[in-house]
Amino acid sequence: MAAGASAVWVSNHGGRQLDGAIATARALRPVADALAGTDAEIHVDGGVRTGRHALTARALGATAVFVGRPTLWALTVGGAAGVQRLLTELTELTAELAHAMALAGTPDIPSLTRDLVSG
């Protein structure tokens, strides 16, 4: 941030290939702590497959949650039709997020706080 960046991307890009690599969700909390009090955005990807995963990432401090790898898989397996199907499923992911938020008693994204996440 001291060098002028406006955001940090938290990802273990391929880290699942290494024994003992830290999961993105575990790395997110200390990164958010380090950036507390700054205007920095925190973008995260890796392991986000459900609305609950997105809720957890936001609650741990992510400003934005990305779902990248499934897009590549969809394109590889199904071409444009595969990506279109995925986008439909991402709409379902948004619905899952809304459902998880309702179950957690959070009316909006800013209400997602760390106390919703155990561990």
mmCIF file of C-alpha atoms in Angstrom:
data_model
loop_
_atom_site.group_PDB
_atom_site.id
_atom_site.type_symbol
_atom_site.label_atom_id
_atom_site.label_comp_id
_atom_site.label_asym_id
_atom_site.label_seq_id
_atom_site.Cartn_x
_atom_site.Cartn_y
_atom_site.Cartn_z
ATOM 1 C CA MET A 1 0.000 0.000 0.000
ATOM 2 C CA ALA A 2 2.940 2.299 0.719
ATOM 3 C CA ALA A 3 3.931 1.937 -2.939
ATOM 4 C CA GLY A 4 0.570 3.300 -4.076
ATOM 5 C CA ALA A 5 -1.558 0.208 -4.613
ATOM 6 C CA SER A 6 -5.274 0.639 -4.021
ATOM 7 C CA ALA A 7 -6.088 -3.043 -3.551
ATOM 8 C CA VAL A 8 -4.622 -6.378 -2.517
ATOM 9 C CA TRP A 9 -5.601 -9.674 -4.117
ATOM 10 C CA VAL A 10 -5.596 -12.626 -1.732
ATOM 11 C CA SER A 11 -5.172 -15.909 -3.584
ATOM 12 C CA ASN A 12 -3.114 -19.046 -3.367
ATOM 13 C CA HIS A 13 -3.239 -19.569 -7.155
ATOM 14 C CA GLY A 14 -2.512 -23.239 -7.432
ATOM 15 C CA GLY A 15 -1.564 -23.551 -3.783
ATOM 16 C CA ARG A 16 -3.716 -26.640 -3.447
ATOM 17 C CA GLN A 17 -0.976 -28.406 -5.387
ATOM 18 C CA LEU A 18 1.473 -27.958 -2.516
ATOM 19 C CA ASP A 19 1.287 -29.899 0.722
ATOM 20 C CA GLY A 20 0.699 -27.536 3.610
ATOM 21 C CA ALA A 21 -0.121 -24.450 1.517
ATOM 22 C CA ILE A 22 -2.281 -21.988 3.417
ATOM 23 C CA ALA A 23 -5.888 -21.777 2.270
ATOM 24 C CA THR A 24 -7.063 -18.430 0.935
ATOM 25 C CA ALA A 25 -9.683 -18.200 3.689
ATOM 26 C CA ARG A 26 -6.964 -18.599 6.341
ATOM 27 C CA ALA A 27 -4.782 -15.945 4.710
ATOM 28 C CA LEU A 28 -7.628 -13.457 4.440
ATOM 29 C CA ARG A 29 -7.993 -12.600 8.130
ATOM 30 C CA PRO A 30 -4.348 -11.521 8.710
ATOM 31 C CA VAL A 31 -4.322 -9.559 5.455
ATOM 32 C CA ALA A 32 -7.485 -7.740 6.514
ATOM 33 C CA ASP A 33 -5.910 -7.062 9.916
ATOM 34 C CA ALA A 34 -2.790 -5.627 8.284
ATOM 35 C CA LEU A 35 -4.883 -3.331 6.073
ATOM 36 C CA ALA A 36 -7.321 -2.224 8.779
ATOM 37 C CA GLY A 37 -7.650 1.540 8.871
ATOM 38 C CA THR A 38 -6.584 1.988 5.250
ATOM 39 C CA ASP A 39 -8.728 2.616 2.193
ATOM 40 C CA ALA A 40 -7.352 -0.537 0.571
ATOM 41 C CA GLU A 41 -9.736 -2.941 -1.088
ATOM 42 C CA ILE A 42 -9.228 -6.642 -0.489
ATOM 43 C CA HIS A 43 -10.107 -8.935 -3.380
ATOM 44 C CA VAL A 44 -10.185 -12.672 -2.817
ATOM 45 C CA ASP A 45 -10.508 -15.814 -4.890
ATOM 46 C CA GLY A 46 -9.856 -19.453 -4.321
ATOM 47 C CA GLY A 47 -12.274 -22.011 -3.002
ATOM 48 C CA VAL A 48 -15.381 -19.876 -3.468
ATOM 49 C CA ARG A 49 -18.040 -22.239 -4.752
ATOM 50 C CA THR A 50 -21.164 -21.385 -2.740
ATOM 51 C CA GLY A 51 -22.983 -18.398 -1.311
ATOM 52 C CA ARG A 52 -21.829 -19.467 2.142
ATOM 53 C CA HIS A 53 -18.219 -19.282 0.968
ATOM 54 C CA ALA A 54 -18.845 -15.753 -0.338
ATOM 55 C CA LEU A 55 -20.463 -14.763 2.964
ATOM 56 C CA THR A 56 -17.452 -16.082 4.876
ATOM 57 C CA ALA A 57 -14.983 -14.200 2.670
ATOM 58 C CA ARG A 58 -16.891 -10.943 3.035
ATOM 59 C CA ALA A 59 -17.230 -11.427 6.792
ATOM 60 C CA LEU A 60 -13.461 -11.984 7.059
ATOM 61 C CA GLY A 61 -12.769 -8.671 5.341
ATOM 62 C CA ALA A 62 -12.938 -9.136 1.578
ATOM 63 C CA THR A 63 -14.237 -6.172 -0.382
ATOM 64 C CA ALA A 64 -14.869 -8.335 -3.450
ATOM 65 C CA VAL A 65 -15.134 -12.091 -3.975
ATOM 66 C CA PHE A 66 -14.177 -13.613 -7.323
ATOM 67 C CA VAL A 67 -15.115 -16.959 -8.812
ATOM 68 C CA GLY A 68 -12.543 -17.444 -11.570
ATOM 69 C CA ARG A 69 -11.581 -21.074 -11.977
ATOM 70 C CA PRO A 70 -15.124 -22.330 -12.634
ATOM 71 C CA THR A 71 -15.314 -19.921 -15.587
ATOM 72 C CA LEU A 72 -12.246 -21.511 -17.143
ATOM 73 C CA TRP A 73 -13.590 -25.000 -16.508
ATOM 74 C CA ALA A 74 -16.939 -24.088 -18.067
ATOM 75 C CA LEU A 75 -15.255 -22.640 -21.145
ATOM 76 C CA THR A 76 -12.985 -25.647 -21.516
ATOM 77 C CA VAL A 77 -15.734 -28.226 -21.117
ATOM 78 C CA GLY A 78 -18.681 -26.511 -22.753
ATOM 79 C CA GLY A 79 -17.473 -23.517 -24.721
ATOM 80 C CA ALA A 80 -19.797 -20.514 -24.792
ATOM 81 C CA ALA A 81 -22.768 -22.666 -23.740
ATOM 82 C CA GLY A 82 -20.788 -23.870 -20.728
ATOM 83 C CA VAL A 83 -20.026 -20.307 -19.654
ATOM 84 C CA GLN A 84 -23.675 -19.343 -20.134
ATOM 85 C CA ARG A 85 -24.713 -22.237 -17.904
ATOM 86 C CA LEU A 86 -22.141 -21.175 -15.301
ATOM 87 C CA LEU A 87 -23.467 -17.617 -15.296
ATOM 88 C CA THR A 88 -26.911 -19.045 -14.558
ATOM 89 C CA GLU A 89 -25.376 -21.008 -11.694
ATOM 90 C CA LEU A 90 -23.644 -17.852 -10.417
ATOM 91 C CA THR A 91 -27.087 -16.289 -10.220
ATOM 92 C CA GLU A 92 -27.877 -19.240 -7.972
ATOM 93 C CA LEU A 93 -24.708 -18.468 -5.991
ATOM 94 C CA THR A 94 -26.049 -14.951 -5.421
ATOM 95 C CA ALA A 95 -29.334 -16.453 -4.241
ATOM 96 C CA GLU A 96 -27.368 -18.770 -1.922
ATOM 97 C CA LEU A 97 -25.552 -15.733 -0.517
ATOM 98 C CA ALA A 98 -28.860 -13.965 0.126
ATOM 99 C CA HIS A 99 -30.207 -17.102 1.821
ATOM 100 C CA ALA A 100 -27.080 -17.491 3.980
ATOM 101 C CA MET A 101 -27.309 -13.819 4.955
ATOM 102 C CA ALA A 102 -30.947 -14.263 5.957
ATOM 103 C CA LEU A 103 -30.070 -17.306 8.070
ATOM 104 C CA ALA A 104 -27.262 -15.308 9.709
ATOM 105 C CA GLY A 105 -29.633 -12.405 10.391
ATOM 106 C CA THR A 106 -27.670 -9.971 8.245
ATOM 107 C CA PRO A 107 -29.817 -7.602 6.172
ATOM 108 C CA ASP A 108 -27.015 -6.338 3.931
ATOM 109 C CA ILE A 109 -23.364 -6.837 2.968
ATOM 110 C CA PRO A 110 -21.991 -4.250 5.446
ATOM 111 C CA SER A 111 -23.627 -6.262 8.243
ATOM 112 C CA LEU A 112 -21.326 -9.228 7.545
ATOM 113 C CA THR A 113 -18.835 -9.192 10.396
ATOM 114 C CA ARG A 114 -16.176 -11.575 11.683
ATOM 115 C CA ASP A 115 -18.314 -12.760 14.554
ATOM 116 C CA LEU A 116 -20.307 -14.740 11.961
ATOM 117 C CA VAL A 117 -17.248 -16.917 11.264
ATOM 118 C CA SER A 118 -15.866 -19.416 13.724
ATOM 119 C CA GLY A 119 -12.198 -20.354 13.869
#
